[in-house]
Short mmCIF file of C-alpha atoms in Angstrom, two decimals:
data_model
loop_
_atom_site.label_atom_id
_atom_site.label_comp_id
_atom_site.label_asym_id
_atom_site.label_seq_id
_atom_site.Cartn_x
_atom_site.Cartn_y
_atom_site.Cartn_z
CA MET A 1 114.18 256.73 159.58
CA ALA A 2 111.88 255.66 162.42
CA ASN A 3 109.07 257.70 160.84
CA ILE A 4 109.54 255.91 157.51
CA MET A 5 109.50 252.49 159.17
CA ALA A 6 106.41 253.37 161.20
CA LYS A 7 104.70 254.61 158.04
CA ASP A 8 105.61 251.39 156.20
CA ASN A 9 104.22 249.24 159.01
CA GLN A 10 100.77 250.82 159.09
CA PRO A 11 97.98 248.28 158.58
CA GLY A 12 96.72 248.12 155.01
CA ARG A 13 99.82 249.73 153.49
CA GLU A 14 101.55 246.53 152.37
CA ASP A 15 100.49 246.83 148.73
CA GLU A 16 101.32 250.54 148.64
CA VAL A 17 104.78 249.95 150.12
CA ARG A 18 105.40 247.08 147.69
CA LEU A 19 104.48 249.35 144.75
CA GLU A 20 106.74 252.15 146.01
CA ARG A 21 109.68 249.76 146.29
CA PHE A 22 108.96 248.32 142.85
CA MET A 23 108.82 251.78 141.26
CA LYS A 24 112.27 252.64 142.68
CA HIS A 25 113.70 250.11 140.21
CA LYS A 26 112.35 252.19 137.30
CA PRO A 27 110.54 249.34 135.52
CA PRO A 28 109.97 249.61 131.77
CA THR A 29 106.88 251.47 130.69
CA PHE A 30 104.01 249.46 129.31
CA THR A 31 103.35 250.88 125.83
CA ARG A 32 100.05 249.19 124.98
CA GLY A 33 98.16 251.93 126.80
CA GLU A 34 94.76 251.76 125.17
CA GLU A 35 94.60 247.97 125.17
CA ALA A 36 95.80 247.86 128.79
CA ASN A 37 93.27 250.48 129.87
CA HIS A 38 90.48 248.52 128.20
CA TRP A 39 91.66 245.28 129.83
CA TRP A 40 91.92 246.92 133.27
CA LYS A 41 88.46 248.47 133.00
CA ASN A 42 86.95 245.07 132.17
CA ALA A 43 89.05 243.28 134.81
CA LYS A 44 87.90 245.71 137.51
CA GLN A 45 84.28 245.03 136.61
CA ARG A 46 84.82 241.28 136.52
CA ILE A 47 87.02 240.63 139.56
CA GLY A 48 85.71 243.54 141.62
CA ALA A 49 82.04 242.69 141.09
CA GLY A 50 79.77 243.24 144.05
CA GLY A 51 82.11 245.72 145.70
CA VAL A 52 84.89 243.18 146.27
CA VAL A 53 88.18 244.92 147.02
CA ILE A 54 90.70 243.90 144.37
CA THR A 55 93.87 242.64 146.01
CA TRP A 56 97.34 242.50 144.49
CA GLU A 57 97.01 238.72 144.14
CA MET A 58 93.71 239.04 142.26
CA PHE A 59 95.20 241.65 139.91
CA LYS A 60 98.37 239.60 139.37
CA ARG A 61 96.42 236.43 138.59
CA ASP A 62 94.29 238.16 135.95
CA PHE A 63 97.25 240.06 134.50
CA LEU A 64 99.32 236.89 134.12
CA ILE A 65 96.44 235.07 132.48
CA LYS A 66 96.08 237.88 129.95
CA TYR A 67 99.72 238.79 129.25
CA PHE A 68 101.74 235.68 130.13
CA PRO A 69 101.03 232.88 127.62
CA ALA A 70 99.88 229.51 128.97
CA ASP A 71 102.73 227.59 127.31
CA VAL A 72 105.31 229.76 129.07
CA ARG A 73 103.48 229.39 132.39
CA ASN A 74 103.34 225.62 131.88
CA ARG A 75 107.09 225.47 131.23
CA LYS A 76 107.63 227.33 134.50
CA VAL A 77 105.39 224.83 136.34
CA VAL A 78 107.43 221.94 134.91
CA GLU A 79 110.67 223.72 135.84
CA PHE A 80 109.32 224.13 139.38
CA MET A 81 108.24 220.50 139.65
CA GLU A 82 111.69 219.33 138.51
CA LEU A 83 113.66 221.84 140.61
CA LYS A 84 116.53 220.40 142.65
CA GLN A 85 119.15 222.24 144.69
CA GLY A 86 122.04 220.85 142.66
CA ASN A 87 125.05 223.18 142.95
CA MET A 88 123.03 226.08 144.37
CA SER A 89 123.38 227.21 147.97
CA VAL A 90 120.29 226.72 150.12
CA ALA A 91 119.61 230.47 149.88
CA GLU A 92 119.86 230.42 146.07
CA TYR A 93 117.65 227.33 145.93
CA ALA A 94 115.06 229.03 148.19
CA VAL A 95 114.95 232.11 145.94
CA LYS A 96 114.57 229.99 142.80
CA PHE A 97 111.96 227.82 144.55
CA GLU A 98 109.84 230.82 145.56
CA SER A 99 110.08 232.49 142.16
CA LEU A 100 109.00 229.33 140.33
CA CYS A 101 106.41 228.41 142.95
CA ALA A 102 104.45 231.49 141.91
CA PHE A 103 103.55 229.66 138.68
CA SER A 104 102.13 226.61 140.47
CA PRO A 105 98.67 227.57 141.76
CA HIS A 106 98.34 224.41 143.85
CA PHE A 107 101.22 225.52 146.07
CA ASN A 108 99.91 229.07 146.54
CA THR A 109 97.14 228.44 149.04
CA PRO A 110 97.30 228.28 152.84
CA GLU A 111 96.02 224.70 152.65
CA ALA A 112 99.02 223.66 150.54
CA GLU A 113 101.68 224.99 152.90
CA TYR A 114 102.60 221.46 154.06
CA ASP A 115 102.87 220.23 150.44
CA LYS A 116 105.06 223.23 149.63
CA CYS A 117 107.39 222.38 152.53
CA VAL A 118 107.60 218.74 151.40
CA LYS A 119 108.39 219.86 147.84
CA PHE A 120 111.09 222.23 149.10
CA GLU A 121 112.71 219.61 151.32
CA SER A 122 112.61 216.93 148.62
CA GLY A 123 114.65 219.17 146.32
CA LEU A 124 117.46 219.70 148.81
CA ARG A 125 120.78 217.88 148.47
CA PRO A 126 121.13 215.08 151.02
CA ASP A 127 124.43 216.57 152.37
#
């Protein structure tokens, strides 16, 4: 067990570990193979231009733009902006907050950390 934890904590392995954990859930297979391969080839050239290492965040952003329609993303942004704790526990609210926050680019930068905290706190019940 200690060997596994040490292996997981090696610098630069975060994305690899995240992928391994994701694959344990046996996600559905993407069946649009040729289209996806073509998209990925073009995306690598575009976002990895000049030898830039493509991070998970860069890949995710491009993937969502291509395969997650703007109207659905916009509904998620609105849902995030209107999110209140309501009857949820703080833990449930935090999980919902983080999942919806992913769709609001403004809140996903280091500079916006304060705004994100204010948004989170403003959605809490005044208990």
